[in-house]
Amino acid sequence: MEKYDYLIVGAGLFGAVFAHEAKRVGKHCLVIDKRNHRGGNIYCEDIEGIHVHKYGAHIFHTDNKEVWDYVNSFVEFNRYTNSPLAYFDGKLYNLPFNMNTFYQLWGVKTPAEAKAKIEEQRKEFDHITTPANLEEQALKLCGKDIYHRLIKGYTEKQWGRSAKELPAFIIKRIPFRFIYDNNYFNDSYQGIPKGGYNALIDALLEGTEVRLNTNYFSNRNELDALADNILFTGCIDQFFDYQCGHLEYRSLRFEHKQLETEDFQGNAVVNYTEREVPYTRIIEHKHFEFGTQPTTVITYEYSDDFAPGKEPYYPINDKRNTEMMSQYKKLASERKDVLFGGRLAQYAYADMDDTVAAALALCKKTFK
């Protein structure tokens, strides 16, 4: 029986970066994944030459030059800039909240006019001294127009409950930009890998053995015996057989449609902020790579309750789950033969650049 230095559970971005760095220092690794493809949630499906983001829009953005140089050493990135739109009551608004948005809302043309209008809207809620919920917090921060048109419905769909039932701390601040700039991210570097994310994952995993359709928990003892050490990137509560309880998540579901039209919405991402519209956004994938195909593929994205069998996406970092996670961290610290990494094992939402940085930091610490 072949013996490996590391069994890497999960062929997503964290596992792939770790596998590449381990191979670079002479470690023999086996990567497994329960899905039938590599790449985890950044996997792209090729449909008529369009790289479809199977698990929702993924835009790489970072201020970390080391991370940017690292990913660009494997694949060239294009110049895509994330500039989503919001659709409410038949009208479109630019995101993030900037001078274009304020002009669309109120017809104001200068930063001074926009600031005065926001202050006027906020003043109505000066009586709220200690916001009791997300709705009160948001109204105090931005006033009724921005809240009701662009925040309330979208947030309620994301969380599956009324904004009045959500804690105020979810919205600590609302960023306003008093310039005409629709670039969603402030980061210095941004783009999409030319050829899609599969090109990045394939380059990272080149020369490393990968077994797909392999569920770690179905063959745990047999797989554990294959390696001296484990990198685990799945759900940490499942690894420890839920002995401290089940961590809670929000999930997503997607409906992909291929349309015989050249361009459906003219933008990669349009958010639907009305509560009555069941989906949170429509993604048109060809725009991530400036596609000119005669057809297009769109995805309706829905926020969803999490249940066994569904993919866990967003941790619910309330008091109960935070306390539970601290217990799992203690259990993890006692397993010297197992490393835990990635959003599910850390029970934390992470952008892709943070994922790469965390994987590189773990490698540096492990292979020093």
Tab-separated table of N, CA and C in Angstrom, residues 56-179:
chain	number	residue	atom	x	y	z
A	56	GLY	N	-21.693	30.103	-7.998
A	56	GLY	CA	-21.812	31.535	-7.756
A	56	GLY	C	-20.604	32.320	-8.221
A	57	ALA	N	-20.806	33.624	-8.377
A	57	ALA	CA	-19.766	34.506	-8.912
A	57	ALA	C	-18.546	34.553	-8.000
A	58	HIS	N	-17.369	34.378	-8.590
A	58	HIS	CA	-16.116	34.486	-7.851
A	58	HIS	C	-15.206	35.476	-8.586
A	59	ILE	N	-14.942	36.599	-7.940
A	59	ILE	CA	-14.072	37.617	-8.511
A	59	ILE	C	-12.861	37.746	-7.614
A	60	PHE	N	-11.687	37.532	-8.180
A	60	PHE	CA	-10.465	37.602	-7.370
A	60	PHE	C	-10.077	39.070	-7.202
A	61	HIS	N	-9.925	39.488	-5.953
A	61	HIS	CA	-9.519	40.871	-5.679
A	61	HIS	C	-8.672	40.874	-4.419
A	62	THR	N	-7.650	41.709	-4.404
A	62	THR	CA	-6.748	41.722	-3.247
A	62	THR	C	-5.916	42.997	-3.207
A	63	ASP	N	-5.464	43.353	-2.025
A	63	ASP	CA	-4.454	44.391	-1.838
A	63	ASP	C	-3.094	43.763	-1.537
A	64	ASN	N	-3.080	42.439	-1.454
A	64	ASN	CA	-1.878	41.705	-1.082
A	64	ASN	C	-1.074	41.372	-2.340
A	65	LYS	N	-0.007	42.125	-2.579
A	65	LYS	CA	0.773	41.934	-3.818
A	65	LYS	C	1.420	40.550	-3.867
A	66	GLU	N	1.815	40.047	-2.710
A	66	GLU	CA	2.430	38.715	-2.671
A	66	GLU	C	1.443	37.649	-3.161
A	67	VAL	N	0.201	37.740	-2.714
A	67	VAL	CA	-0.834	36.794	-3.150
A	67	VAL	C	-1.139	36.987	-4.631
A	68	TRP	N	-1.247	38.251	-5.077
A	68	TRP	CA	-1.530	38.537	-6.482
A	68	TRP	C	-0.422	37.983	-7.388
A	69	ASP	N	0.821	38.203	-7.009
A	69	ASP	CA	1.945	37.679	-7.796
A	69	ASP	C	1.943	36.152	-7.792
A	70	TYR	N	1.563	35.579	-6.671
A	70	TYR	CA	1.540	34.117	-6.549
A	70	TYR	C	0.543	33.503	-7.529
A	71	VAL	N	-0.709	33.971	-7.510
A	71	VAL	CA	-1.708	33.363	-8.403
A	71	VAL	C	-1.397	33.666	-9.865
A	72	ASN	N	-0.814	34.837	-10.134
A	72	ASN	CA	-0.454	35.177	-11.516
A	72	ASN	C	0.745	34.394	-12.028
A	73	SER	N	1.465	33.742	-11.122
A	73	SER	CA	2.575	32.889	-11.572
A	73	SER	C	2.067	31.582	-12.176
A	74	PHE	N	0.788	31.275	-11.958
A	74	PHE	CA	0.193	30.053	-12.497
A	74	PHE	C	-0.680	30.325	-13.720
A	75	VAL	N	-1.351	31.462	-13.725
A	75	VAL	CA	-2.268	31.776	-14.817
A	75	VAL	C	-2.387	33.295	-14.922
A	76	GLU	N	-2.541	33.776	-16.151
A	76	GLU	CA	-2.706	35.218	-16.359
A	76	GLU	C	-4.140	35.624	-16.030
A	77	PHE	N	-4.283	36.750	-15.345
A	77	PHE	CA	-5.605	37.271	-15.011
A	77	PHE	C	-5.992	38.385	-15.981
A	78	ASN	N	-7.298	38.474	-16.246
A	78	ASN	CA	-7.763	39.559	-17.097
A	78	ASN	C	-8.022	40.817	-16.268
A	79	ARG	N	-8.602	41.832	-16.869
A	79	ARG	CA	-8.796	43.130	-16.198
A	79	ARG	C	-10.242	43.319	-15.745
A	80	TYR	N	-10.986	42.238	-15.537
A	80	TYR	CA	-12.383	42.364	-15.123
A	80	TYR	C	-12.499	43.195	-13.844
A	81	THR	N	-13.442	44.121	-13.846
A	81	THR	CA	-13.739	44.949	-12.674
A	81	THR	C	-15.181	44.706	-12.261
A	82	ASN	N	-15.377	44.357	-11.006
A	82	ASN	CA	-16.727	44.057	-10.535
A	82	ASN	C	-17.528	45.344	-10.356
A	83	SER	N	-18.583	45.492	-11.148
A	83	SER	CA	-19.451	46.673	-11.084
A	83	SER	C	-20.899	46.218	-11.136
A	84	PRO	N	-21.409	45.643	-10.053
A	84	PRO	CA	-22.767	45.102	-10.074
A	84	PRO	C	-23.823	46.199	-10.132
A	85	LEU	N	-25.018	45.796	-10.539
A	85	LEU	CA	-26.181	46.685	-10.542
A	85	LEU	C	-27.213	46.146	-9.571
A	86	ALA	N	-28.083	47.021	-9.095
A	86	ALA	CA	-29.210	46.610	-8.259
A	86	ALA	C	-30.501	46.947	-8.992
A	87	TYR	N	-31.422	45.979	-9.005
A	87	TYR	CA	-32.720	46.160	-9.660
A	87	TYR	C	-33.785	46.257	-8.579
A	88	PHE	N	-34.553	47.373	-8.611
A	88	PHE	CA	-35.648	47.545	-7.661
A	88	PHE	C	-36.796	48.274	-8.345
A	89	ASP	N	-37.971	47.662	-8.322
A	89	ASP	CA	-39.191	48.289	-8.832
A	89	ASP	C	-39.016	48.834	-10.249
A	90	GLY	N	-38.387	48.009	-11.101
A	90	GLY	CA	-38.251	48.373	-12.510
A	90	GLY	C	-37.116	49.322	-12.818
A	91	LYS	N	-36.340	49.724	-11.814
A	91	LYS	CA	-35.237	50.651	-12.048
A	91	LYS	C	-33.907	50.007	-11.664
A	92	LEU	N	-32.825	50.474	-12.304
A	92	LEU	CA	-31.483	49.976	-12.026
A	92	LEU	C	-30.669	51.032	-11.298
A	93	TYR	N	-29.891	50.572	-10.329
A	93	TYR	CA	-29.027	51.452	-9.546
A	93	TYR	C	-27.614	50.876	-9.538
A	94	ASN	N	-26.626	51.772	-9.604
A	94	ASN	CA	-25.241	51.321	-9.549
A	94	ASN	C	-24.832	50.976	-8.123
A	95	LEU	N	-23.980	49.974	-8.006
A	95	LEU	CA	-23.338	49.591	-6.761
A	95	LEU	C	-21.828	49.633	-6.968
A	96	PRO	N	-21.037	49.881	-5.903
A	96	PRO	CA	-21.470	50.222	-4.546
A	96	PRO	C	-22.107	51.612	-4.509
A	97	PHE	N	-22.564	52.031	-3.317
A	97	PHE	CA	-23.234	53.323	-3.211
A	97	PHE	C	-22.244	54.446	-3.536
A	98	ASN	N	-22.445	55.082	-4.698
A	98	ASN	CA	-21.543	56.138	-5.134
A	98	ASN	C	-22.351	57.248	-5.800
A	99	MET	N	-21.683	58.214	-6.394
A	99	MET	CA	-22.394	59.358	-6.960
A	99	MET	C	-23.385	58.944	-8.052
A	100	ASN	N	-23.078	57.891	-8.792
A	100	ASN	CA	-24.049	57.409	-9.780
A	100	ASN	C	-25.334	56.949	-9.093
A	101	THR	N	-25.176	56.218	-7.983
A	101	THR	CA	-26.343	55.749	-7.214
A	101	THR	C	-27.155	56.928	-6.684
A	102	PHE	N	-26.466	57.911	-6.117
A	102	PHE	CA	-27.165	59.051	-5.523
A	102	PHE	C	-27.899	59.871	-6.589
A	103	TYR	N	-27.293	59.966	-7.774
A	103	TYR	CA	-27.970	60.664	-8.874
A	103	TYR	C	-29.235	59.900	-9.285
A	104	GLN	N	-29.118	58.566	-9.348
A	104	GLN	CA	-30.272	57.737	-9.730
A	104	GLN	C	-31.381	57.817	-8.678
A	105	LEU	N	-31.005	57.938	-7.423
A	105	LEU	CA	-31.988	58.015	-6.338
A	105	LEU	C	-32.663	59.387	-6.258
A	106	TRP	N	-31.849	60.447	-6.294
A	106	TRP	CA	-32.358	61.777	-5.933
A	106	TRP	C	-32.084	62.868	-6.969
A	107	GLY	N	-31.304	62.544	-8.023
A	107	GLY	CA	-30.985	63.563	-9.014
A	107	GLY	C	-29.879	64.511	-8.584
A	108	VAL	N	-29.227	64.240	-7.456
A	108	VAL	CA	-28.123	65.100	-6.996
A	108	VAL	C	-26.902	64.885	-7.881
A	109	LYS	N	-26.107	65.948	-8.082
A	109	LYS	CA	-24.993	65.869	-9.029
A	109	LYS	C	-23.625	66.109	-8.396
A	110	THR	N	-23.593	66.658	-7.199
A	110	THR	CA	-22.306	66.941	-6.566
A	110	THR	C	-22.196	66.193	-5.240
A	111	PRO	N	-20.958	65.946	-4.785
A	111	PRO	CA	-20.782	65.298	-3.479
A	111	PRO	C	-21.464	66.066	-2.344
A	112	ALA	N	-21.417	67.382	-2.396
A	112	ALA	CA	-22.041	68.183	-1.332
A	112	ALA	C	-23.547	67.960	-1.305
A	113	GLU	N	-24.174	67.909	-2.473
A	113	GLU	CA	-25.616	67.670	-2.535
A	113	GLU	C	-25.959	66.271	-2.015
A	114	ALA	N	-25.128	65.279	-2.389
A	114	ALA	CA	-25.372	63.897	-1.958
A	114	ALA	C	-25.236	63.771	-0.445
A	115	LYS	N	-24.197	64.391	0.115
A	115	LYS	CA	-23.989	64.320	1.570
A	115	LYS	C	-25.145	64.985	2.315
A	116	ALA	N	-25.619	66.098	1.787
A	116	ALA	CA	-26.733	66.807	2.425
A	116	ALA	C	-28.000	65.957	2.389
A	117	LYS	N	-28.233	65.264	1.290
A	117	LYS	CA	-29.419	64.424	1.161
A	117	LYS	C	-29.348	63.236	2.121
A	118	ILE	N	-28.184	62.615	2.218
A	118	ILE	CA	-28.018	61.481	3.144
A	118	ILE	C	-28.219	61.946	4.584
A	119	GLU	N	-27.657	63.110	4.914
A	119	GLU	CA	-27.794	63.631	6.273
A	119	GLU	C	-29.256	63.940	6.590
A	120	GLU	N	-29.970	64.485	5.602
A	120	GLU	CA	-31.398	64.770	5.767
A	120	GLU	C	-32.185	63.487	6.037
A	121	GLN	N	-31.832	62.415	5.315
A	121	GLN	CA	-32.524	61.134	5.477
A	121	GLN	C	-32.188	60.486	6.819
A	122	ARG	N	-30.951	60.635	7.253
A	122	ARG	CA	-30.538	60.046	8.526
A	122	ARG	C	-31.171	60.761	9.717
A	123	LYS	N	-31.362	62.075	9.554
A	123	LYS	CA	-31.861	62.911	10.665
A	123	LYS	C	-33.215	62.420	11.175
A	124	GLU	N	-34.001	61.859	10.253
A	124	GLU	CA	-35.328	61.351	10.615
A	124	GLU	C	-35.263	60.273	11.688
A	125	PHE	N	-34.092	59.618	11.815
A	125	PHE	CA	-33.955	58.492	12.754
A	125	PHE	C	-32.987	58.806	13.892
A	126	ASP	N	-32.780	60.115	14.148
A	126	ASP	CA	-31.913	60.532	15.253
A	126	ASP	C	-32.421	60.043	16.605
A	127	HIS	N	-33.738	59.801	16.679
A	127	HIS	CA	-34.313	59.369	17.959
A	127	HIS	C	-33.876	57.959	18.351
A	128	ILE	N	-33.352	57.197	17.385
A	128	ILE	CA	-32.869	55.841	17.693
A	128	ILE	C	-31.466	55.972	18.274
A	129	THR	N	-31.341	55.831	19.556
A	129	THR	CA	-30.024	55.977	20.198
A	129	THR	C	-29.256	54.653	20.221
A	130	THR	N	-29.964	53.577	20.529
A	130	THR	CA	-29.342	52.245	20.544
A	130	THR	C	-30.161	51.328	19.644
A	131	PRO	N	-29.711	51.113	18.392
A	131	PRO	CA	-30.478	50.288	17.457
A	131	PRO	C	-30.716	48.885	18.009
A	132	ALA	N	-31.975	48.442	17.974
A	132	ALA	CA	-32.354	47.143	18.537
A	132	ALA	C	-32.218	46.013	17.529
A	133	ASN	N	-32.106	46.372	16.257
A	133	ASN	CA	-32.030	45.340	15.210
A	133	ASN	C	-31.381	45.931	13.967
A	134	LEU	N	-31.204	45.081	12.954
A	134	LEU	CA	-30.535	45.520	11.725
A	134	LEU	C	-31.288	46.659	11.052
A	135	GLU	N	-32.622	46.583	11.038
A	135	GLU	CA	-33.392	47.634	10.371
A	135	GLU	C	-33.134	48.999	11.000
A	136	GLU	N	-33.193	49.076	12.306
A	136	GLU	CA	-32.954	50.346	12.980
A	136	GLU	C	-31.526	50.846	12.752
A	137	GLN	N	-30.588	49.908	12.769
A	137	GLN	CA	-29.183	50.285	12.541
A	137	GLN	C	-28.992	50.849	11.134
A	138	ALA	N	-29.571	50.192	10.143
A	138	ALA	CA	-29.416	50.629	8.752
A	138	ALA	C	-30.096	51.973	8.518
A	139	LEU	N	-31.295	52.159	9.063
A	139	LEU	CA	-32.004	53.426	8.898
A	139	LEU	C	-31.215	54.575	9.517
A	140	LYS	N	-30.608	54.315	10.646
A	140	LYS	CA	-29.792	55.337	11.320
A	140	LYS	C	-28.550	55.682	10.499
A	141	LEU	N	-28.025	54.691	9.770
A	141	LEU	CA	-26.801	54.892	8.983
A	141	LEU	C	-27.053	55.553	7.631
A	142	CYS	N	-28.196	55.219	6.992
A	142	CYS	CA	-28.360	55.673	5.605
A	142	CYS	C	-29.712	56.299	5.290
A	143	GLY	N	-30.678	56.213	6.175
A	143	GLY	CA	-31.994	56.755	5.870
A	143	GLY	C	-32.857	55.771	5.111
A	144	LYS	N	-34.102	56.199	4.808
A	144	LYS	CA	-35.102	55.256	4.307
A	144	LYS	C	-34.946	54.880	2.839
A	145	ASP	N	-34.514	55.799	1.964
A	145	ASP	CA	-34.484	55.488	0.531
A	145	ASP	C	-33.496	54.372	0.207
A	146	ILE	N	-32.258	54.539	0.632
A	146	ILE	CA	-31.242	53.507	0.366
A	146	ILE	C	-31.625	52.211	1.066
A	147	TYR	N	-32.088	52.323	2.302
A	147	TYR	CA	-32.437	51.110	3.048
A	147	TYR	C	-33.558	50.330	2.362
A	148	HIS	N	-34.656	50.980	2.066
A	148	HIS	CA	-35.825	50.262	1.536
A	148	HIS	C	-35.616	49.784	0.099
A	149	ARG	N	-34.871	50.537	-0.699
A	149	ARG	CA	-34.688	50.139	-2.097
A	149	ARG	C	-33.527	49.159	-2.302
A	150	LEU	N	-32.460	49.330	-1.535
A	150	LEU	CA	-31.233	48.615	-1.874
A	150	LEU	C	-30.703	47.675	-0.795
A	151	ILE	N	-31.225	47.739	0.418
A	151	ILE	CA	-30.683	46.908	1.509
A	151	ILE	C	-31.707	45.929	2.070
A	152	LYS	N	-32.876	46.402	2.419
A	152	LYS	CA	-33.841	45.619	3.190
A	152	LYS	C	-34.188	44.273	2.554
A	153	GLY	N	-34.747	44.269	1.361
A	153	GLY	CA	-35.203	43.027	0.729
A	153	GLY	C	-34.076	42.053	0.467
A	154	TYR	N	-32.951	42.577	-0.010
A	154	TYR	CA	-31.802	41.729	-0.317
A	154	TYR	C	-31.273	41.054	0.947
A	155	THR	N	-31.156	41.839	2.015
A	155	THR	CA	-30.650	41.295	3.280
A	155	THR	C	-31.598	40.251	3.851
A	156	GLU	N	-32.896	40.515	3.778
A	156	GLU	CA	-33.874	39.563	4.309
A	156	GLU	C	-33.856	38.256	3.526
A	157	LYS	N	-33.636	38.330	2.221
A	157	LYS	CA	-33.524	37.099	1.422
A	157	LYS	C	-32.253	36.340	1.793
A	158	GLN	N	-31.165	37.083	1.981
A	158	GLN	CA	-29.896	36.438	2.339
A	158	GLN	C	-30.005	35.646	3.641
A	159	TRP	N	-30.659	36.233	4.625
A	159	TRP	CA	-30.709	35.636	5.958
A	159	TRP	C	-31.963	34.815	6.209
A	160	GLY	N	-32.951	34.931	5.319
A	160	GLY	CA	-34.173	34.145	5.476
A	160	GLY	C	-35.038	34.594	6.625
A	161	ARG	N	-34.934	35.858	7.014
A	161	ARG	CA	-35.769	36.369	8.102
A	161	ARG	C	-35.874	37.894	7.999
A	162	SER	N	-36.820	38.453	8.725
A	162	SER	CA	-37.048	39.894	8.707
A	162	SER	C	-35.835	40.641	9.252
A	163	ALA	N	-35.595	41.820	8.701
A	163	ALA	CA	-34.494	42.658	9.184
A	163	ALA	C	-34.699	43.070	10.635
A	164	LYS	N	-35.958	43.072	11.081
A	164	LYS	CA	-36.246	43.407	12.473
A	164	LYS	C	-35.876	42.275	13.425
A	165	GLU	N	-35.638	41.083	12.874
A	165	GLU	CA	-35.243	39.934	13.691
A	165	GLU	C	-33.733	39.709	13.663
A	166	LEU	N	-33.026	40.496	12.842
A	166	LEU	CA	-31.583	40.329	12.715
A	166	LEU	C	-30.856	41.284	13.649
A	167	PRO	N	-29.721	40.858	14.224
A	167	PRO	CA	-28.993	41.732	15.151
A	167	PRO	C	-28.395	42.942	14.446
A	168	ALA	N	-28.308	44.038	15.159
A	168	ALA	CA	-27.804	45.293	14.597
A	168	ALA	C	-26.351	45.189	14.149
A	169	PHE	N	-25.551	44.339	14.828
A	169	PHE	CA	-24.112	44.314	14.545
A	169	PHE	C	-23.775	43.805	13.141
A	170	ILE	N	-24.736	43.191	12.445
A	170	ILE	CA	-24.471	42.698	11.089
A	170	ILE	C	-24.073	43.859	10.173
A	171	ILE	N	-24.696	45.023	10.382
A	171	ILE	CA	-24.315	46.222	9.617
A	171	ILE	C	-23.674	47.213	10.579
A	172	LYS	N	-22.336	47.246	10.565
A	172	LYS	CA	-21.618	48.159	11.451
A	172	LYS	C	-21.481	49.529	10.805
A	173	ARG	N	-21.333	49.520	9.489
A	173	ARG	CA	-21.249	50.785	8.763
A	173	ARG	C	-21.708	50.548	7.332
A	174	ILE	N	-22.054	51.609	6.641
A	174	ILE	CA	-22.440	51.522	5.231
A	174	ILE	C	-21.498	52.427	4.455
A	175	PRO	N	-20.652	51.856	3.608
A	175	PRO	CA	-19.681	52.695	2.893
A	175	PRO	C	-20.336	53.510	1.775
A	176	PHE	N	-20.113	54.809	1.805
A	176	PHE	CA	-20.553	55.708	0.744
A	176	PHE	C	-19.319	56.233	0.012
A	177	ARG	N	-19.397	56.299	-1.298
A	177	ARG	CA	-18.310	56.889	-2.087
A	177	ARG	C	-18.858	58.104	-2.816
A	178	PHE	N	-18.252	59.232	-2.573
A	178	PHE	CA	-18.757	60.467	-3.174
A	178	PHE	C	-17.972	60.798	-4.446
A	179	ILE	N	-17.810	59.758	-5.269
A	179	ILE	CA	-17.194	59.886	-6.588
A	179	ILE	C	-18.013	59.039	-7.562
